[in-house]
């Protein structure tokens, strides 16, 4: 536990020294802060507009930030040769992968929390109230971040930085288009294509499970089983992805033989 | 001290071939290497750049899979957690987390080594004193000079008080003062019963501290044995004496030539440049 905690703290400290998180917080502040200026597009639905635009922007800013941060989380250790510190001490692959994952999860969670506090502050400043069910929105945005981090950590054990960025961006885009991809599968002419698309849909994360913003923004009740489904789906997806990351880490000679 | 077997490291026909794309053989880094290092000795690996020294050290540390043959450290697989907790490794260059200061770096390494907090705090104090970084402990390692970074790397190695210490080019790029201090530290560690394996391509750097030497070239052993025996020129003999006068020198010279000996060098012995430098700056 002590070893795992050491890697978690190290990763957290490393991210806190990175300028990227602060830049993304600044961008979020500007975007969320200026969202009220555009409410004239949707007269009568200002609150929904500010919430919708803020959370969509926060979601994308934090997702891109996550991909950039996670893309070389393992290879950075190899290129800086600090991997020797990890690999010559009694630490196993699981502790390294899990430690990196949790360190990123905490640092990105903190960044997300600050962005959401910015949103709350801006929203309260303009409307003197807060939206109902905002907690679910926070939770689901964070679960999506955790899923992206797990995919990025898996990619980081296999690919170099640029390849991993492309890998994560592709997965992120496809994960947000699952419903459209299902429709393509249904219309596919050959069974083979249909099989390929359906098989890939099992691998790609289904972010449509976290589409709660469309309910919360307009203050409509969302299906209650969404929370349980979303949490269970996210937990299983993250568990499997991290398990594969540990396996990939062990099998990758460039990481095992720095 | 933990009870250790007599043999710290044993390799048997150790071979490492680095393969390139599609597993085609590319570089034979080491071939059929048989090494046996006793506990408590200083074992030197010598050889030019690319001779296989670092690969041998990495195999001992369990950082590379042997293509053929085996390595045992304290009679166990070097990849086992038990062995890793008994080994300290100083890399050829200092690779540090640049955003951490010396204290944080050592706490991190101490946690990885599984040292409990109370003992960790005591050990950090001790090793920072040993390497002379007590005053710079709160400075981030990115602000360190090369010598200071080397000291911090060494402090990491010493922190867990390992039984086996592997040093890859320990004095590389250091000034004579730093280099001398590190050599003295290595000798001090041997006195405490530690086993030390070190590599260097500068023979003069390690000739005075190694008990046994192994010379590698192109991945194969060229020469191995006791350091004194390897370096001793058995057919030659030298006297060095104080208060030499021209008359004494002449008498000795005549005595040698009369007995059929051939003088290959005569003159005043010279200090080596390192010693001269250390004397000049008052560090010796």
mmCIF file of N, CA, C and O in Angstrom, chain A residues 17-107:
data_model
loop_
_atom_site.group_PDB
_atom_site.id
_atom_site.type_symbol
_atom_site.label_atom_id
_atom_site.label_comp_id
_atom_site.label_asym_id
_atom_site.label_seq_id
_atom_site.Cartn_x
_atom_site.Cartn_y
_atom_site.Cartn_z
ATOM 1 N N UNK A 17 2.817 20.157 -11.087
ATOM 2 C CA UNK A 17 3.885 21.021 -11.596
ATOM 3 C C UNK A 17 3.739 21.303 -13.080
ATOM 4 O O UNK A 17 4.510 22.063 -13.639
ATOM 5 N N UNK A 18 2.751 20.629 -13.709
ATOM 6 C CA UNK A 18 2.592 20.843 -15.152
ATOM 7 C C UNK A 18 1.742 22.087 -15.389
ATOM 8 O O UNK A 18 0.759 22.345 -14.685
ATOM 9 N N UNK A 19 2.119 22.848 -16.410
ATOM 10 C CA UNK A 19 1.390 24.090 -16.693
ATOM 11 C C UNK A 19 0.053 23.792 -17.357
ATOM 12 O O UNK A 19 -0.861 24.604 -17.331
ATOM 13 N N UNK A 20 -0.046 22.609 -17.935
ATOM 14 C CA UNK A 20 -1.215 22.265 -18.744
ATOM 15 C C UNK A 20 -2.528 22.371 -17.945
ATOM 16 O O UNK A 20 -3.516 22.927 -18.422
ATOM 17 N N UNK A 21 -2.501 21.855 -16.715
ATOM 18 C CA UNK A 21 -3.722 21.889 -15.906
ATOM 19 C C UNK A 21 -4.148 23.332 -15.637
ATOM 20 O O UNK A 21 -5.328 23.659 -15.679
ATOM 21 N N UNK A 22 -3.173 24.186 -15.389
ATOM 22 C CA UNK A 22 -3.492 25.580 -15.088
ATOM 23 C C UNK A 22 -4.007 26.311 -16.329
ATOM 24 O O UNK A 22 -4.916 27.122 -16.244
ATOM 25 N N UNK A 23 -3.412 25.949 -17.472
ATOM 26 C CA UNK A 23 -3.879 26.557 -18.728
ATOM 27 C C UNK A 23 -5.325 26.115 -18.987
ATOM 28 O O UNK A 23 -6.183 26.925 -19.347
ATOM 29 N N UNK A 24 -5.605 24.828 -18.773
ATOM 30 C CA UNK A 24 -6.964 24.333 -19.028
ATOM 31 C C UNK A 24 -7.971 24.960 -18.053
ATOM 32 O O UNK A 24 -9.107 25.254 -18.423
ATOM 33 N N UNK A 25 -7.519 25.206 -16.827
ATOM 34 C CA UNK A 25 -8.410 25.882 -15.863
ATOM 35 C C UNK A 25 -8.717 27.302 -16.324
ATOM 36 O O UNK A 25 -9.853 27.772 -16.236
ATOM 37 N N UNK A 26 -7.691 27.966 -16.860
ATOM 38 C CA UNK A 26 -7.876 29.331 -17.344
ATOM 39 C C UNK A 26 -8.854 29.346 -18.535
ATOM 40 O O UNK A 26 -9.774 30.182 -18.591
ATOM 41 N N UNK A 27 -8.669 28.379 -19.452
ATOM 42 C CA UNK A 27 -9.558 28.298 -20.619
ATOM 43 C C UNK A 27 -11.006 28.050 -20.150
ATOM 44 O O UNK A 27 -11.942 28.685 -20.635
ATOM 45 N N UNK A 28 -11.128 27.136 -19.177
ATOM 46 C CA UNK A 28 -12.465 26.829 -18.649
ATOM 47 C C UNK A 28 -13.099 28.077 -18.032
ATOM 48 O O UNK A 28 -14.283 28.359 -18.242
ATOM 49 N N UNK A 29 -12.282 28.834 -17.287
ATOM 50 C CA UNK A 29 -12.778 30.059 -16.651
ATOM 51 C C UNK A 29 -13.297 31.045 -17.708
ATOM 52 O O UNK A 29 -14.394 31.594 -17.576
ATOM 53 N N UNK A 30 -12.512 31.219 -18.762
ATOM 54 C CA UNK A 30 -12.901 32.152 -19.836
ATOM 55 C C UNK A 30 -14.170 31.651 -20.525
ATOM 56 O O UNK A 30 -15.133 32.413 -20.723
ATOM 57 N N UNK A 31 -14.195 30.363 -20.884
ATOM 58 C CA UNK A 31 -15.338 29.806 -21.626
ATOM 59 C C UNK A 31 -16.623 29.867 -20.796
ATOM 60 O O UNK A 31 -17.665 30.336 -21.265
ATOM 61 N N UNK A 32 -16.531 29.383 -19.550
ATOM 62 C CA UNK A 32 -17.726 29.335 -18.700
ATOM 63 C C UNK A 32 -18.164 30.762 -18.350
ATOM 64 O O UNK A 32 -19.361 31.091 -18.397
ATOM 65 N N UNK A 33 -17.169 31.595 -18.045
ATOM 66 C CA UNK A 33 -17.473 32.975 -17.673
ATOM 67 C C UNK A 33 -18.162 33.754 -18.775
ATOM 68 O O UNK A 33 -19.029 34.601 -18.512
ATOM 69 N N UNK A 34 -17.807 33.451 -20.019
ATOM 70 C CA UNK A 34 -18.389 34.219 -21.129
ATOM 71 C C UNK A 34 -19.654 33.569 -21.698
ATOM 72 O O UNK A 34 -20.263 34.129 -22.625
ATOM 73 N N UNK A 35 -20.046 32.414 -21.163
ATOM 74 C CA UNK A 35 -21.205 31.703 -21.738
ATOM 75 C C UNK A 35 -22.488 32.536 -21.648
ATOM 76 O O UNK A 35 -23.354 32.468 -22.517
ATOM 77 N N UNK A 36 -22.588 33.375 -20.605
ATOM 78 C CA UNK A 36 -23.796 34.185 -20.410
ATOM 79 C C UNK A 36 -23.979 35.191 -21.564
ATOM 80 O O UNK A 36 -25.104 35.567 -21.908
ATOM 81 N N UNK A 37 -22.842 35.595 -22.162
ATOM 82 C CA UNK A 37 -22.894 36.584 -23.231
ATOM 83 C C UNK A 37 -23.687 36.091 -24.448
ATOM 84 O O UNK A 37 -24.191 36.872 -25.239
ATOM 85 N N UNK A 38 -23.771 34.756 -24.589
ATOM 86 C CA UNK A 38 -24.414 34.194 -25.783
ATOM 87 C C UNK A 38 -25.851 33.717 -25.528
ATOM 88 O O UNK A 38 -26.449 33.058 -26.368
ATOM 89 N N UNK A 39 -26.378 34.018 -24.334
ATOM 90 C CA UNK A 39 -27.717 33.505 -24.007
ATOM 91 C C UNK A 39 -28.819 34.156 -24.841
ATOM 92 O O UNK A 39 -29.940 33.660 -24.873
ATOM 93 N N UNK A 40 -28.498 35.253 -25.529
ATOM 94 C CA UNK A 40 -29.504 35.905 -26.369
ATOM 95 C C UNK A 40 -29.959 34.993 -27.512
ATOM 96 O O UNK A 40 -31.026 35.174 -28.090
ATOM 97 N N UNK A 41 -29.132 33.972 -27.819
ATOM 98 C CA UNK A 41 -29.490 33.007 -28.884
ATOM 99 C C UNK A 41 -30.726 32.211 -28.459
ATOM 100 O O UNK A 41 -31.556 31.835 -29.279
ATOM 101 N N UNK A 42 -30.819 31.944 -27.152
ATOM 102 C CA UNK A 42 -31.919 31.113 -26.653
ATOM 103 C C UNK A 42 -32.726 31.875 -25.597
ATOM 104 O O UNK A 42 -32.643 31.571 -24.406
ATOM 105 N N UNK A 43 -33.502 32.879 -26.008
ATOM 106 C CA UNK A 43 -34.255 33.647 -25.009
ATOM 107 C C UNK A 43 -35.221 32.752 -24.239
ATOM 108 O O UNK A 43 -35.852 31.867 -24.827
ATOM 109 N N UNK A 44 -35.267 32.966 -22.926
ATOM 110 C CA UNK A 44 -36.163 32.171 -22.084
ATOM 111 C C UNK A 44 -35.537 30.883 -21.582
ATOM 112 O O UNK A 44 -36.102 30.208 -20.738
ATOM 113 N N UNK A 45 -34.380 30.523 -22.141
ATOM 114 C CA UNK A 45 -33.731 29.274 -21.691
ATOM 115 C C UNK A 45 -32.270 29.551 -21.339
ATOM 116 O O UNK A 45 -31.375 28.773 -21.664
ATOM 117 N N UNK A 46 -32.077 30.708 -20.673
ATOM 118 C CA UNK A 46 -30.704 31.120 -20.360
ATOM 119 C C UNK A 46 -29.984 30.108 -19.457
ATOM 120 O O UNK A 46 -28.824 29.774 -19.697
ATOM 121 N N UNK A 47 -30.710 29.634 -18.425
ATOM 122 C CA UNK A 47 -30.068 28.708 -17.470
ATOM 123 C C UNK A 47 -29.639 27.436 -18.191
ATOM 124 O O UNK A 47 -28.534 26.931 -17.989
ATOM 125 N N UNK A 48 -30.563 26.897 -19.007
ATOM 126 C CA UNK A 48 -30.261 25.677 -19.749
ATOM 127 C C UNK A 48 -29.070 25.904 -20.675
ATOM 128 O O UNK A 48 -28.167 25.058 -20.778
ATOM 129 N N UNK A 49 -29.040 27.077 -21.325
ATOM 130 C CA UNK A 49 -27.959 27.371 -22.267
ATOM 131 C C UNK A 49 -26.611 27.409 -21.545
ATOM 132 O O UNK A 49 -25.635 26.792 -21.976
ATOM 133 N N UNK A 50 -26.577 28.163 -20.408
ATOM 134 C CA UNK A 50 -25.300 28.301 -19.669
ATOM 135 C C UNK A 50 -24.820 26.935 -19.183
ATOM 136 O O UNK A 50 -23.639 26.577 -19.325
ATOM 137 N N UNK A 51 -25.751 26.133 -18.631
ATOM 138 C CA UNK A 51 -25.366 24.799 -18.128
ATOM 139 C C UNK A 51 -24.901 23.916 -19.274
ATOM 140 O O UNK A 51 -23.854 23.254 -19.183
ATOM 141 N N UNK A 52 -25.682 23.911 -20.344
ATOM 142 C CA UNK A 52 -25.351 23.056 -21.491
ATOM 143 C C UNK A 52 -23.976 23.409 -22.066
ATOM 144 O O UNK A 52 -23.105 22.547 -22.219
ATOM 145 N N UNK A 53 -23.814 24.695 -22.357
ATOM 146 C CA UNK A 53 -22.559 25.116 -22.994
ATOM 147 C C UNK A 53 -21.363 24.925 -22.041
ATOM 148 O O UNK A 53 -20.295 24.465 -22.440
ATOM 149 N N UNK A 54 -21.587 25.225 -20.738
ATOM 150 C CA UNK A 54 -20.490 25.103 -19.768
ATOM 151 C C UNK A 54 -20.037 23.655 -19.649
ATOM 152 O O UNK A 54 -18.834 23.361 -19.716
ATOM 153 N N UNK A 55 -20.992 22.750 -19.460
ATOM 154 C CA UNK A 55 -20.604 21.350 -19.250
ATOM 155 C C UNK A 55 -20.068 20.697 -20.514
ATOM 156 O O UNK A 55 -19.196 19.823 -20.442
ATOM 157 N N UNK A 56 -20.586 21.121 -21.663
ATOM 158 C CA UNK A 56 -20.036 20.579 -22.915
ATOM 159 C C UNK A 56 -18.583 21.023 -23.052
ATOM 160 O O UNK A 56 -17.698 20.209 -23.344
ATOM 161 N N UNK A 57 -18.347 22.315 -22.780
ATOM 162 C CA UNK A 57 -16.975 22.821 -22.889
ATOM 163 C C UNK A 57 -16.054 22.189 -21.839
ATOM 164 O O UNK A 57 -14.948 21.757 -22.156
ATOM 165 N N UNK A 58 -16.552 22.119 -20.596
ATOM 166 C CA UNK A 58 -15.733 21.499 -19.527
ATOM 167 C C UNK A 58 -15.387 20.068 -19.919
ATOM 168 O O UNK A 58 -14.245 19.627 -19.792
ATOM 169 N N UNK A 59 -16.396 19.339 -20.417
ATOM 170 C CA UNK A 59 -16.192 17.943 -20.828
ATOM 171 C C UNK A 59 -15.088 17.823 -21.870
ATOM 172 O O UNK A 59 -14.178 16.990 -21.742
ATOM 173 N N UNK A 60 -15.116 18.685 -22.892
ATOM 174 C CA UNK A 60 -14.111 18.602 -23.956
ATOM 175 C C UNK A 60 -12.754 19.095 -23.489
ATOM 176 O O UNK A 60 -11.730 18.490 -23.797
ATOM 177 N N UNK A 61 -12.745 20.184 -22.715
ATOM 178 C CA UNK A 61 -11.440 20.708 -22.225
ATOM 179 C C UNK A 61 -10.751 19.654 -21.363
ATOM 180 O O UNK A 61 -9.584 19.335 -21.562
ATOM 181 N N UNK A 62 -11.521 19.078 -20.450
ATOM 182 C CA UNK A 62 -10.904 18.120 -19.527
ATOM 183 C C UNK A 62 -10.526 16.823 -20.264
ATOM 184 O O UNK A 62 -9.513 16.189 -19.951
ATOM 185 N N UNK A 63 -11.315 16.465 -21.285
ATOM 186 C CA UNK A 63 -10.984 15.258 -22.056
ATOM 187 C C UNK A 63 -9.685 15.449 -22.827
ATOM 188 O O UNK A 63 -8.806 14.574 -22.819
ATOM 189 N N UNK A 64 -9.548 16.600 -23.482
ATOM 190 C CA UNK A 64 -8.325 16.858 -24.260
ATOM 191 C C UNK A 64 -7.118 16.955 -23.327
ATOM 192 O O UNK A 64 -6.063 16.386 -23.577
ATOM 193 N N UNK A 65 -7.337 17.654 -22.212
ATOM 194 C CA UNK A 65 -6.277 17.794 -21.205
ATOM 195 C C UNK A 65 -5.852 16.401 -20.709
ATOM 196 O O UNK A 65 -4.658 16.098 -20.598
ATOM 197 N N UNK A 66 -6.844 15.546 -20.452
ATOM 198 C CA UNK A 66 -6.565 14.187 -19.978
ATOM 199 C C UNK A 66 -5.709 13.436 -20.989
ATOM 200 O O UNK A 66 -4.719 12.802 -20.624
ATOM 201 N N UNK A 67 -6.099 13.525 -22.260
ATOM 202 C CA UNK A 67 -5.371 12.781 -23.300
ATOM 203 C C UNK A 67 -3.926 13.259 -23.390
ATOM 204 O O UNK A 67 -3.004 12.447 -23.460
ATOM 205 N N UNK A 68 -3.734 14.561 -23.342
ATOM 206 C CA UNK A 68 -2.360 15.092 -23.433
ATOM 207 C C UNK A 68 -1.532 14.638 -22.224
ATOM 208 O O UNK A 68 -0.388 14.196 -22.358
ATOM 209 N N UNK A 69 -2.143 14.707 -21.045
ATOM 210 C CA UNK A 69 -1.417 14.365 -19.816
ATOM 211 C C UNK A 69 -1.088 12.865 -19.771
ATOM 212 O O UNK A 69 0.015 12.468 -19.424
ATOM 213 N N UNK A 70 -2.074 12.051 -20.156
ATOM 214 C CA UNK A 70 -1.911 10.600 -19.990
ATOM 215 C C UNK A 70 -1.085 9.971 -21.117
ATOM 216 O O UNK A 70 -0.542 8.880 -20.959
ATOM 217 N N UNK A 71 -0.962 10.702 -22.238
ATOM 218 C CA UNK A 71 -0.394 10.081 -23.444
ATOM 219 C C UNK A 71 1.012 9.494 -23.239
ATOM 220 O O UNK A 71 1.333 8.469 -23.807
ATOM 221 N N UNK A 72 1.842 10.157 -22.428
ATOM 222 C CA UNK A 72 3.194 9.590 -22.262
ATOM 223 C C UNK A 72 3.505 9.309 -20.787
ATOM 224 O O UNK A 72 4.646 9.391 -20.361
ATOM 225 N N UNK A 73 2.454 8.963 -20.063
ATOM 226 C CA UNK A 73 2.626 8.772 -18.622
ATOM 227 C C UNK A 73 3.634 7.663 -18.293
ATOM 228 O O UNK A 73 4.331 7.727 -17.287
ATOM 229 N N UNK A 74 3.753 6.671 -19.167
ATOM 230 C CA UNK A 74 4.725 5.599 -18.919
ATOM 231 C C UNK A 74 6.024 5.866 -19.691
ATOM 232 O O UNK A 74 7.111 5.768 -19.138
ATOM 233 N N UNK A 75 5.899 6.245 -20.969
ATOM 234 C CA UNK A 75 7.100 6.442 -21.779
ATOM 235 C C UNK A 75 7.975 7.593 -21.295
ATOM 236 O O UNK A 75 9.183 7.588 -21.510
ATOM 237 N N UNK A 76 7.326 8.556 -20.620
ATOM 238 C CA UNK A 76 8.091 9.657 -20.038
ATOM 239 C C UNK A 76 9.140 9.101 -19.065
ATOM 240 O O UNK A 76 10.261 9.590 -19.013
ATOM 241 N N UNK A 77 8.745 8.077 -18.309
ATOM 242 C CA UNK A 77 9.674 7.456 -17.358
ATOM 243 C C UNK A 77 10.835 6.791 -18.101
ATOM 244 O O UNK A 77 11.951 6.761 -17.606
ATOM 245 N N UNK A 78 10.527 6.247 -19.300
ATOM 246 C CA UNK A 78 11.579 5.578 -20.071
ATOM 247 C C UNK A 78 12.513 6.611 -20.689
ATOM 248 O O UNK A 78 13.736 6.490 -20.593
ATOM 249 N N UNK A 79 11.908 7.654 -21.296
ATOM 250 C CA UNK A 79 12.760 8.649 -21.962
ATOM 251 C C UNK A 79 13.590 9.452 -20.941
ATOM 252 O O UNK A 79 14.725 9.802 -21.210
ATOM 253 N N UNK A 80 13.025 9.700 -19.769
ATOM 254 C CA UNK A 80 13.799 10.407 -18.726
ATOM 255 C C UNK A 80 14.672 9.458 -17.925
ATOM 256 O O UNK A 80 15.397 9.876 -17.028
ATOM 257 N N UNK A 81 14.537 8.165 -18.217
ATOM 258 C CA UNK A 81 15.290 7.094 -17.538
ATOM 259 C C UNK A 81 14.968 6.972 -16.045
ATOM 260 O O UNK A 81 15.672 6.280 -15.321
ATOM 261 N N UNK A 82 13.929 7.652 -15.593
ATOM 262 C CA UNK A 82 13.551 7.497 -14.181
ATOM 263 C C UNK A 82 12.899 6.131 -13.944
ATOM 264 O O UNK A 82 12.697 5.739 -12.801
ATOM 265 N N UNK A 83 12.611 5.426 -15.047
ATOM 266 C CA UNK A 83 12.058 4.067 -14.932
ATOM 267 C C UNK A 83 13.004 3.173 -14.121
ATOM 268 O O UNK A 83 12.571 2.229 -13.458
ATOM 269 N N UNK A 84 14.317 3.503 -14.146
ATOM 270 C CA UNK A 84 15.279 2.712 -13.379
ATOM 271 C C UNK A 84 14.971 2.770 -11.884
ATOM 272 O O UNK A 84 15.187 1.812 -11.163
ATOM 273 N N UNK A 85 14.481 3.924 -11.437
ATOM 274 C CA UNK A 85 14.155 4.055 -10.008
ATOM 275 C C UNK A 85 13.024 3.083 -9.665
ATOM 276 O O UNK A 85 13.056 2.399 -8.647
ATOM 277 N N UNK A 86 12.029 3.027 -10.550
ATOM 278 C CA UNK A 86 10.898 2.137 -10.289
ATOM 279 C C UNK A 86 11.296 0.671 -10.426
ATOM 280 O O UNK A 86 10.925 -0.165 -9.617
ATOM 281 N N UNK A 87 12.060 0.369 -11.468
ATOM 282 C CA UNK A 87 12.305 -1.032 -11.793
ATOM 283 C C UNK A 87 13.428 -1.671 -10.968
ATOM 284 O O UNK A 87 13.602 -2.882 -11.007
ATOM 285 N N UNK A 88 14.204 -0.846 -10.260
ATOM 286 C CA UNK A 88 15.236 -1.448 -9.415
ATOM 287 C C UNK A 88 14.819 -1.440 -7.947
ATOM 288 O O UNK A 88 15.615 -1.716 -7.074
ATOM 289 N N UNK A 89 13.579 -1.127 -7.717
ATOM 290 C CA UNK A 89 13.045 -1.213 -6.360
ATOM 291 C C UNK A 89 11.962 -2.295 -6.321
ATOM 292 O O UNK A 89 11.413 -2.644 -7.364
ATOM 293 N N UNK A 90 11.664 -2.808 -5.146
ATOM 294 C CA UNK A 90 10.680 -3.898 -5.090
ATOM 295 C C UNK A 90 9.241 -3.419 -5.342
ATOM 296 O O UNK A 90 8.420 -3.349 -4.432
ATOM 297 N N UNK A 91 8.979 -3.062 -6.581
ATOM 298 C CA UNK A 91 7.655 -2.577 -6.970
ATOM 299 C C UNK A 91 7.189 -3.422 -8.157
ATOM 300 O O UNK A 91 7.972 -3.666 -9.073
ATOM 301 N N UNK A 92 5.929 -3.870 -8.149
ATOM 302 C CA UNK A 92 5.478 -4.691 -9.275
ATOM 303 C C UNK A 92 4.695 -3.854 -10.300
ATOM 304 O O UNK A 92 4.367 -2.691 -10.058
ATOM 305 N N UNK A 93 4.401 -4.490 -11.430
ATOM 306 C CA UNK A 93 3.740 -3.791 -12.544
ATOM 307 C C UNK A 93 2.374 -3.239 -12.134
ATOM 308 O O UNK A 93 1.996 -2.144 -12.545
ATOM 309 N N UNK A 94 1.648 -4.003 -11.327
ATOM 310 C CA UNK A 94 0.318 -3.567 -10.894
ATOM 311 C C UNK A 94 0.422 -2.268 -10.093
ATOM 312 O O UNK A 94 -0.358 -1.322 -10.300
ATOM 313 N N UNK A 95 1.401 -2.222 -9.192
ATOM 314 C CA UNK A 95 1.569 -1.009 -8.372
ATOM 315 C C UNK A 95 1.932 0.193 -9.242
ATOM 316 O O UNK A 95 1.452 1.299 -9.004
ATOM 317 N N UNK A 96 2.749 -0.041 -10.261
ATOM 318 C CA UNK A 96 3.151 1.070 -11.143
ATOM 319 C C UNK A 96 1.940 1.572 -11.929
ATOM 320 O O UNK A 96 1.644 2.770 -11.933
ATOM 321 N N UNK A 97 1.210 0.657 -12.560
ATOM 322 C CA UNK A 97 0.072 1.056 -13.407
ATOM 323 C C UNK A 97 -1.034 1.693 -12.557
ATOM 324 O O UNK A 97 -1.553 2.761 -12.879
ATOM 325 N N UNK A 98 -1.361 1.022 -11.457
ATOM 326 C CA UNK A 98 -2.442 1.528 -10.601
ATOM 327 C C UNK A 98 -2.046 2.871 -9.965
ATOM 328 O O UNK A 98 -2.867 3.787 -9.855
ATOM 329 N N UNK A 99 -0.793 2.969 -9.562
ATOM 330 C CA UNK A 99 -0.301 4.212 -8.959
ATOM 331 C C UNK A 99 -0.390 5.378 -9.934
ATOM 332 O O UNK A 99 -0.846 6.467 -9.588
ATOM 333 N N UNK A 100 0.043 5.119 -11.174
ATOM 334 C CA UNK A 100 -0.034 6.163 -12.205
ATOM 335 C C UNK A 100 -1.491 6.541 -12.452
ATOM 336 O O UNK A 100 -1.837 7.717 -12.573
ATOM 337 N N UNK A 101 -2.342 5.515 -12.538
ATOM 338 C CA UNK A 101 -3.763 5.749 -12.825
ATOM 339 C C UNK A 101 -4.408 6.604 -11.721
ATOM 340 O O UNK A 101 -5.059 7.613 -12.004
ATOM 341 N N UNK A 102 -4.180 6.200 -10.481
ATOM 342 C CA UNK A 102 -4.826 6.919 -9.369
ATOM 343 C C UNK A 102 -4.269 8.341 -9.229
ATOM 344 O O UNK A 102 -5.015 9.277 -8.944
ATOM 345 N N UNK A 103 -2.972 8.486 -9.461
ATOM 346 C CA UNK A 103 -2.362 9.820 -9.404
ATOM 347 C C UNK A 103 -2.994 10.758 -10.416
ATOM 348 O O UNK A 103 -3.329 11.907 -10.110
ATOM 349 N N UNK A 104 -3.198 10.232 -11.632
ATOM 350 C CA UNK A 104 -3.851 11.037 -12.670
ATOM 351 C C UNK A 104 -5.310 11.273 -12.326
ATOM 352 O O UNK A 104 -5.840 12.368 -12.543
ATOM 353 N N UNK A 105 -5.959 10.234 -11.795
ATOM 354 C CA UNK A 105 -7.377 10.352 -11.443
ATOM 355 C C UNK A 105 -7.577 11.469 -10.413
ATOM 356 O O UNK A 105 -8.509 12.275 -10.523
ATOM 357 N N UNK A 106 -6.665 11.545 -9.439
ATOM 358 C CA UNK A 106 -6.787 12.595 -8.408
ATOM 359 C C UNK A 106 -6.498 13.976 -8.987
ATOM 360 O O UNK A 106 -7.214 14.937 -8.715
ATOM 361 N N UNK A 107 -5.423 14.073 -9.777
ATOM 362 C CA UNK A 107 -5.061 15.404 -10.278
ATOM 363 C C UNK A 107 -6.106 15.917 -11.270
ATOM 364 O O UNK A 107 -6.491 17.088 -11.223
#
